[in-house]
CSV table of C-alpha atoms in Angstrom, one decimal:
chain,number,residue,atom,x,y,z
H,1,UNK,CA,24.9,-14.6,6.9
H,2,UNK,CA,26.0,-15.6,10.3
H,3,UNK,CA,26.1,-12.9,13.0
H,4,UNK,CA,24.2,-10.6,11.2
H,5,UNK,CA,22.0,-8.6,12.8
H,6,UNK,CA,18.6,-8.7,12.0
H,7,UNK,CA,15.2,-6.3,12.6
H,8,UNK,CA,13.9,-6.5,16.2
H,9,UNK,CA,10.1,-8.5,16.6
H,10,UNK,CA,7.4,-7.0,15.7
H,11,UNK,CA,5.6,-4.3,18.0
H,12,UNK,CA,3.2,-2.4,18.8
H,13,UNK,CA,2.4,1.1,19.7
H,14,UNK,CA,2.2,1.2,24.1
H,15,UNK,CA,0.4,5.3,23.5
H,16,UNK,CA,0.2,7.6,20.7
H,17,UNK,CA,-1.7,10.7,19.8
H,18,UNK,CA,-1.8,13.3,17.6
H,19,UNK,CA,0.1,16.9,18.8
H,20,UNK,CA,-0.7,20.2,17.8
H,21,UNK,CA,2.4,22.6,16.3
H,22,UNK,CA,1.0,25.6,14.8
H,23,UNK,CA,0.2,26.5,11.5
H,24,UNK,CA,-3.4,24.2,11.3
H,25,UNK,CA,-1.2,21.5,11.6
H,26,UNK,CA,-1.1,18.4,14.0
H,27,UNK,CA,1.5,15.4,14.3
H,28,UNK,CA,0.7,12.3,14.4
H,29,UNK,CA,3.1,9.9,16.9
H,30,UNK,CA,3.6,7.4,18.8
H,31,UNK,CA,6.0,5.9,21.0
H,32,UNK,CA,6.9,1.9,22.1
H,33,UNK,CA,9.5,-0.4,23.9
H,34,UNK,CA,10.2,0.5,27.3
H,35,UNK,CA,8.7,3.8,29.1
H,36,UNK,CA,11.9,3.7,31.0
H,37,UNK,CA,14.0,3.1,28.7
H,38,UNK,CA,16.8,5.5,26.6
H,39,UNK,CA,15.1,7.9,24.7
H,40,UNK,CA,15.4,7.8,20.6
H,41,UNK,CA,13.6,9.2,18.0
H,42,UNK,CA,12.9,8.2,14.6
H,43,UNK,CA,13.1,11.0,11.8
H,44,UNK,CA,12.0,9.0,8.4
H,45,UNK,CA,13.2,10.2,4.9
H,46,UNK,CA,11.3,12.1,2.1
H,47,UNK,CA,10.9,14.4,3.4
H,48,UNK,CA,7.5,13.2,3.3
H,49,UNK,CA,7.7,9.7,3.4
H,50,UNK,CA,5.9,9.1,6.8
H,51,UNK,CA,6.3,6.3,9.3
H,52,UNK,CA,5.8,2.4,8.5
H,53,UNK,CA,5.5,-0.3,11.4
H,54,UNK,CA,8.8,-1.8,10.4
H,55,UNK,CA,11.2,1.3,11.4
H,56,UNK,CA,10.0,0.3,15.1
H,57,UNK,CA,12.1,-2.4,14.8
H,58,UNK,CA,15.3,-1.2,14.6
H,59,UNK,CA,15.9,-1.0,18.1
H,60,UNK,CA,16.2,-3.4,21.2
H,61,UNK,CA,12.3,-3.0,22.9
H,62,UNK,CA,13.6,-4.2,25.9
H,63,UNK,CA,16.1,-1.1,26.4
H,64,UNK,CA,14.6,1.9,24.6
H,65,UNK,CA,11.5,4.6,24.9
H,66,UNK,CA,10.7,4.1,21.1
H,67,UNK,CA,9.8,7.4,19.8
H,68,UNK,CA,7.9,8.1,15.9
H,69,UNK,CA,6.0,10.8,14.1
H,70,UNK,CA,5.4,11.6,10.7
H,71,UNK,CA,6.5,14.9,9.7
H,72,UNK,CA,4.6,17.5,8.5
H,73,UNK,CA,1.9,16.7,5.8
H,74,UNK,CA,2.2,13.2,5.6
H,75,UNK,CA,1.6,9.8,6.9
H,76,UNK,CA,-1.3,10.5,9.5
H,77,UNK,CA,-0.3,14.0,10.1
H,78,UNK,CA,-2.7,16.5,9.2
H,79,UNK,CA,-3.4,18.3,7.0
H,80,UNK,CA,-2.0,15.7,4.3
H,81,UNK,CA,-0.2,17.2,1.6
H,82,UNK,CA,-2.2,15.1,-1.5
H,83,UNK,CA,-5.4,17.8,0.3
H,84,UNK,CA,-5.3,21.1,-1.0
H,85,UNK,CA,-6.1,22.5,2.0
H,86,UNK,CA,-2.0,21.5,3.1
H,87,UNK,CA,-0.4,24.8,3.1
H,88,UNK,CA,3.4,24.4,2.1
H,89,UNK,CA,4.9,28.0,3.2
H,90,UNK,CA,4.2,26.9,6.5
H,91,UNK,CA,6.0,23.2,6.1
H,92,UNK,CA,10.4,23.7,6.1
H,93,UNK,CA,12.8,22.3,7.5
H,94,UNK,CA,13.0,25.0,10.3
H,95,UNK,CA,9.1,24.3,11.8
H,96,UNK,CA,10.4,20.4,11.2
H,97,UNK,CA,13.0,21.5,13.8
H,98,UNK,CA,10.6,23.3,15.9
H,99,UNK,CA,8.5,20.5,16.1
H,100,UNK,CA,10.9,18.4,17.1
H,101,UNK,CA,11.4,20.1,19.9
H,102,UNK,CA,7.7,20.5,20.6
H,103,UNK,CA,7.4,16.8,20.5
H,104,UNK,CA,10.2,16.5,22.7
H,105,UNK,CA,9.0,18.7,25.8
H,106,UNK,CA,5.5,17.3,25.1
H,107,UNK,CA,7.1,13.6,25.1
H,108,UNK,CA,8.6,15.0,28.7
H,109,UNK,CA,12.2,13.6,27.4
H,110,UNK,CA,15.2,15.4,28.0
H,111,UNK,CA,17.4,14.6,25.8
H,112,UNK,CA,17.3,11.9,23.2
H,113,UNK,CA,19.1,10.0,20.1
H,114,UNK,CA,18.5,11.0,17.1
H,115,UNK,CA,17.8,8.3,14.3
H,116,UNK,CA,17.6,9.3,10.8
H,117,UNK,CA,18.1,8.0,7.0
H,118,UNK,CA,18.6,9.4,4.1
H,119,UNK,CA,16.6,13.3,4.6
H,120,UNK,CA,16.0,12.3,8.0
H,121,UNK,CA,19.8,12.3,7.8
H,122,UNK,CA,19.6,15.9,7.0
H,123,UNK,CA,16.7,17.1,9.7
H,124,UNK,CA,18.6,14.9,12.6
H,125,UNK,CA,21.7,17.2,11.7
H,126,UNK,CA,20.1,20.2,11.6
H,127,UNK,CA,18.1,19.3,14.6
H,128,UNK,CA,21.5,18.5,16.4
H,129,UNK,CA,23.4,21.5,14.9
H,130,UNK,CA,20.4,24.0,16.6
H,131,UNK,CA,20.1,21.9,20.0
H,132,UNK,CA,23.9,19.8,20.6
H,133,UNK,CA,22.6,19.8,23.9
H,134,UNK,CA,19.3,18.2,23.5
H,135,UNK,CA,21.0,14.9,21.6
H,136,UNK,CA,22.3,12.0,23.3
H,137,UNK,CA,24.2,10.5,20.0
H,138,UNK,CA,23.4,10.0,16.4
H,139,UNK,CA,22.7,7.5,13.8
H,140,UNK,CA,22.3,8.5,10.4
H,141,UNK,CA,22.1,6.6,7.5
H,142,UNK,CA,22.2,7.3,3.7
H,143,UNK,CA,23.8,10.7,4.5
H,144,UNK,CA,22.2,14.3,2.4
H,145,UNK,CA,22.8,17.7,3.4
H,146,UNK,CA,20.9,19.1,0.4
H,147,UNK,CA,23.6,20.9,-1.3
H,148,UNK,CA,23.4,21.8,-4.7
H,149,UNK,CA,25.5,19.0,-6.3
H,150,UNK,CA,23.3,16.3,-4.1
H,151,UNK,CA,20.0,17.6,-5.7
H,152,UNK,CA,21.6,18.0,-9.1
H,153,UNK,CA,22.8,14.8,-9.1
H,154,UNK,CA,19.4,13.1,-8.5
H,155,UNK,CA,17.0,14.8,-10.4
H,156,UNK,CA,19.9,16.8,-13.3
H,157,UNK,CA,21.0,13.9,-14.7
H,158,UNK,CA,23.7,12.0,-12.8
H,159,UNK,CA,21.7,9.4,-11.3
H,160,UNK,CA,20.2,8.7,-14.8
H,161,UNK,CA,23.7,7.3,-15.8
H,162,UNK,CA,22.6,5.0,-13.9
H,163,UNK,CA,19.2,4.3,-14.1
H,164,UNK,CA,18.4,5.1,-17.8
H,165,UNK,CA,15.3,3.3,-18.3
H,166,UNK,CA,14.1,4.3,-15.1
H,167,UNK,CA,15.1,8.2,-16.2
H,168,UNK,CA,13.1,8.3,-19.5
H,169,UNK,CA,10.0,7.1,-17.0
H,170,UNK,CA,10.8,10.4,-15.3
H,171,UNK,CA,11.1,12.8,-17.7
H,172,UNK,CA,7.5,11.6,-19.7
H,173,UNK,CA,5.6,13.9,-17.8
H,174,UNK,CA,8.0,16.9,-18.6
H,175,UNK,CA,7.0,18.5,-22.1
H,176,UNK,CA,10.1,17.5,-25.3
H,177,UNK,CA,11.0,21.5,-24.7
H,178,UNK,CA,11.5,21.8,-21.2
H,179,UNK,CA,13.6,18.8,-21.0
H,180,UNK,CA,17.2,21.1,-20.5
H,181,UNK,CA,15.7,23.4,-18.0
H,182,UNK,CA,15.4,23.1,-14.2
H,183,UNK,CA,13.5,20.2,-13.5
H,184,UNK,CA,13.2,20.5,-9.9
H,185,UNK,CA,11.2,24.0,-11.0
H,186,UNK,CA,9.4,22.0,-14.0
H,187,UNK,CA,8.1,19.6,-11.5
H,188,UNK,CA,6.9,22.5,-9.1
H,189,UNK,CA,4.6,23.7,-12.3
H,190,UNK,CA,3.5,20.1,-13.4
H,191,UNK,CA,3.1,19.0,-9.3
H,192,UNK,CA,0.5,22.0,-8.0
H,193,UNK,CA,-1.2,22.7,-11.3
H,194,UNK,CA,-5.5,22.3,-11.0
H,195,UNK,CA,-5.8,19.7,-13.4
H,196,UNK,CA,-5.5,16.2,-11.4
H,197,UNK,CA,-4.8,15.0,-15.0
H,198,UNK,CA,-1.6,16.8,-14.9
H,199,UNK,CA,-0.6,16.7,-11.1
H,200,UNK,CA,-1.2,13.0,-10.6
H,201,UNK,CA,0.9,11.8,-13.4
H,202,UNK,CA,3.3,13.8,-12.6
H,203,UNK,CA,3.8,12.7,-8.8
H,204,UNK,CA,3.5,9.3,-9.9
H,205,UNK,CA,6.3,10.0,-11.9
H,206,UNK,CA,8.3,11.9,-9.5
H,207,UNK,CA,8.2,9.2,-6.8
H,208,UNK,CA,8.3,5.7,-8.6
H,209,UNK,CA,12.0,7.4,-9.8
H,210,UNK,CA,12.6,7.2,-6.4
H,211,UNK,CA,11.2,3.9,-5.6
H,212,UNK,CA,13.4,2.8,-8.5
H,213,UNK,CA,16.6,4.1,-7.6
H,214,UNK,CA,16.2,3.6,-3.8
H,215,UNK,CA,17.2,-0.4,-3.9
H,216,UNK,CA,20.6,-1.5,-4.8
H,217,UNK,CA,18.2,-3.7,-6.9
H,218,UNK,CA,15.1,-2.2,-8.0
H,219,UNK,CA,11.9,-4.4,-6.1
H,220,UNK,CA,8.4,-4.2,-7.9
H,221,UNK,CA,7.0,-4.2,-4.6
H,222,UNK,CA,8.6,-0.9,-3.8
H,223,UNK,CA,7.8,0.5,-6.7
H,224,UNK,CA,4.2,-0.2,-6.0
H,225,UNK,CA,4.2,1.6,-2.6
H,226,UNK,CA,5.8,4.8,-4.2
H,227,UNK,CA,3.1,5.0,-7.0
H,228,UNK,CA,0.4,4.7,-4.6
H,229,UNK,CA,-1.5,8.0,-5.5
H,230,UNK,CA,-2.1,9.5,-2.7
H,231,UNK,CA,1.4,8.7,-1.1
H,232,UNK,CA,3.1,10.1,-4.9
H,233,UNK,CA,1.4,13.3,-4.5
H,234,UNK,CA,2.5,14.0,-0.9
H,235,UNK,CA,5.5,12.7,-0.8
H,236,UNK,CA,6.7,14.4,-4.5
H,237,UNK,CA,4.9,18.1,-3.6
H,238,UNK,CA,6.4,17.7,0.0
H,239,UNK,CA,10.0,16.9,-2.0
H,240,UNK,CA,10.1,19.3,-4.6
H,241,UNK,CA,9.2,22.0,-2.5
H,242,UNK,CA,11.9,21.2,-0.1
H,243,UNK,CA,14.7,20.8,-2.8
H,244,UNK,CA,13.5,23.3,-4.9
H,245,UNK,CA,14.8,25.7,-2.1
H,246,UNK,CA,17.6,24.0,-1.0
H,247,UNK,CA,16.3,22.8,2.5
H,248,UNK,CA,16.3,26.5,3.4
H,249,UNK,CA,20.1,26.4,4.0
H,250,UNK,CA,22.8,28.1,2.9
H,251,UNK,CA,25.2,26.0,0.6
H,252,UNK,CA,27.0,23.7,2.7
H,253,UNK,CA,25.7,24.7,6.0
H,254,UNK,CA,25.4,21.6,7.6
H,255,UNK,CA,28.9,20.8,7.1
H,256,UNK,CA,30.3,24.0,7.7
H,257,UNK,CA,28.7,23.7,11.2
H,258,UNK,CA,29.0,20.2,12.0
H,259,UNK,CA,31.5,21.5,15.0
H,260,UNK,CA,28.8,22.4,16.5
H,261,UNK,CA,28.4,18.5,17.3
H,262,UNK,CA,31.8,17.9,19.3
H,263,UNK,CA,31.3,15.6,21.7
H,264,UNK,CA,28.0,13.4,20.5
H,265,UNK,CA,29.0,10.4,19.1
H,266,UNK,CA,27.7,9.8,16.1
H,267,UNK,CA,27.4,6.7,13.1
H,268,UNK,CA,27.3,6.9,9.5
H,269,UNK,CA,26.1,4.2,7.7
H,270,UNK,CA,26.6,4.7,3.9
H,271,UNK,CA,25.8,2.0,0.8
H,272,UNK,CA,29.0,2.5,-1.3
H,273,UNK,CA,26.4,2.4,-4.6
H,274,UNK,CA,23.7,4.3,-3.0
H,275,UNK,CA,22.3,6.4,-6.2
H,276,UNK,CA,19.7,8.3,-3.8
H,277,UNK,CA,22.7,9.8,-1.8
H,278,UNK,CA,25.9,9.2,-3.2
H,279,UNK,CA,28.5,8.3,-0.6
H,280,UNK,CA,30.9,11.5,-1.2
H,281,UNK,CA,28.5,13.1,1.4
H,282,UNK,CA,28.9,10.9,3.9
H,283,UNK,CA,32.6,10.8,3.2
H,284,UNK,CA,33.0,14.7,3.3
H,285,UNK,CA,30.7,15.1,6.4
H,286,UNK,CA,33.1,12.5,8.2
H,287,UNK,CA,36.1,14.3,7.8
H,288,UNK,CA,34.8,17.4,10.0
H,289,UNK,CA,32.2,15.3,12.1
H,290,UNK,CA,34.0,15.1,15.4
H,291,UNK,CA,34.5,11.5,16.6
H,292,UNK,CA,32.0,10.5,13.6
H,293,UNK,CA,32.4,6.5,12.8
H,294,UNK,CA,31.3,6.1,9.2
H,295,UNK,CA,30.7,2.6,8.5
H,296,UNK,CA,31.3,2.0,4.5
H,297,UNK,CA,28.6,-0.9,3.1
H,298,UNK,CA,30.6,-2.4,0.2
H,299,UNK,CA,27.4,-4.0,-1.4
H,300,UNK,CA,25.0,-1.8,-0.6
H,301,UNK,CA,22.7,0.8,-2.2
H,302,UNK,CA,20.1,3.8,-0.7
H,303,UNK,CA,17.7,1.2,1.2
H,304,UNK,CA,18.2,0.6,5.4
H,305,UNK,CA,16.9,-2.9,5.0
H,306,UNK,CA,20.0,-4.3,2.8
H,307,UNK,CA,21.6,-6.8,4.9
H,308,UNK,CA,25.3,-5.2,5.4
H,309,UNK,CA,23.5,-1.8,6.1
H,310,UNK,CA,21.0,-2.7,8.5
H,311,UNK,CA,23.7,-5.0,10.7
H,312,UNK,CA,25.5,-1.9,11.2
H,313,UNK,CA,22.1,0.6,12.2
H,314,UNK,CA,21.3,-2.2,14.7
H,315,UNK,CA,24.7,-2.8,15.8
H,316,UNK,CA,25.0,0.7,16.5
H,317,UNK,CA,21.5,1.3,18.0
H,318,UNK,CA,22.4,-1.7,20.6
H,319,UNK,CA,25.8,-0.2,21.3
H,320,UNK,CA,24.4,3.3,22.1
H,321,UNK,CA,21.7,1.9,24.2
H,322,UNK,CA,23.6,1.2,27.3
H,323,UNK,CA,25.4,4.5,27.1
């Protein structure tokens, strides 16, 4: 459609490296665009979904210090969490924080935007809520604050309303017995147990639900790249382990303290049919975000790349880039 914004070029990485943060574990990141330029870092969803070459892309080279990493446990951070050497006790969202800011004074940066989609969403605000003076603005997309109803809704039954087909794909790994219990805790049992019989399966499982509710139309291509094997059994132990505890907040925390982030301007971008992260989040969060500017995507599911969604994150990342 005309005047619809559209992903930056292609680029590539000016430095990157890998950073030490405690725990046996090291970040992998890297940074592009202009080493002059306003500082922004990218937080990618999952958790433990890891960086891809297209996310580089969603802001103007010319006027920003491009800043990735993936998280804890995945991508090309090590220890990978498909290993069993990766040590979850020591992987929450509370060392994600830490790292952050790690990477931050390591990066030599000051103060930066924060960028974030669907549970990147969740670490930028939890990020911002424990250092409002470290963040510039923020852009969050496919809003979650891990509450009870947003998990229960995803893997409880809600989203299969939805997505029944996709659902009964789901729940094949899960034994005809356990099908009423918890299935965030069934999936812990079924995700670390020895046999690769039994954990593989299931991660393949637990993340091609994902890759089929993530697109406001379901792509095979997707699909593909969240049943890759090693990728499933990352991202889905990295994802129940988070969810299975709630993000390590207390219920409704990020909203209760989103005062904390008076005076940072701040975007949502929300796909009115985004099964992954229903819009009541983004909706609720707004109405105690101060100054927050929730843009509403009629047509739009979970995905950043759907046209009407991906307009607005650009059109907000070149509006913030002068500021």
């Amino acid at each position: 459609m005309a005047g619809m914004r559209v992903l930056y070029p292609e680029i590539e990485p000016s430095d990157q490296g890998m950073l030490p943060v405690g725990d046996g574990n090291a970040l992998y990141w890297e940074e592009c665009g202009n080493p002059e330029g306003k500082p922004v870092v990218f937080l990618h969803g999952g958790p433990g979904g890891g960086i891809i070459p297209r996310y580089r892309r969603l802001f103007d080279p010319r006027r920003y210090r491009i800043v990735l990493f993936d998280q804890r446990g995945c991508g090309r951070s090590t220890p990978h969490c498909s290993s069993p050497e990766a040590d979850l006790s020591v992987n929450t969202t509370w060392h994600l924080v830490a790292d952050l800011e790690l990477l931050r004074e390591a990066r030599g940066i000051d103060r930066w935007q924060l960028f974030g989609g669907s549970w990147g969403s969740v670490l930028a605000l939890a990020y911002a809520e424990t250092h409002p003076e470290r963040v510039t603005e923020l852009v969050l997309r496919g809003v979650a604050t891990l509450r009870l109803k947003e998990i229960q809704w995803l893997y409880g039954g809600g989203a299969a309303c939805l997505f029944p087909e996709a659902w009964s794909r789901f729940l094949a790994p899960v034994p005809y017995a356990r099908r009423g219990a918890d299935l965030v805790e069934v999936y812990h049992e079924l995700l670390h147990h020895p046999d690769p019989d039994v954990h593989g399966p299931a991660a393949q499982a637990w993340s091609r639900w994902e890759g089929e509710t993530v697109k406001f139309t379901p792509r095979e291509e997707v699909v593909a790249a969240f049943t890759e094997p090693e990728f499933a059994l990352a991202i889905a132990r990295i994802e129940n382990h988070y969810f299975r505890h709630g993000g390590w907040f207390t219920e409704d925390q990020l909203i209760r303290e989103a005062g904390k982030l008076a005076g940072i301007p701040c975007v949502l971008v929300q796909g009115r049919y985004d099964a992954v992260t229903p819009a009541t989040t983004a909706w609720e969060l707004a109405q105690v975000l101060p100054g927050a500017d929730l843009r509403m995507i009629g047509d739009a599911g979970h995905a950043f790349d759907e046209p009407g969604t991906l307009h607005e994150l650009i059109s907000a990342t070149d509006r913030f880039a002068s500021d």
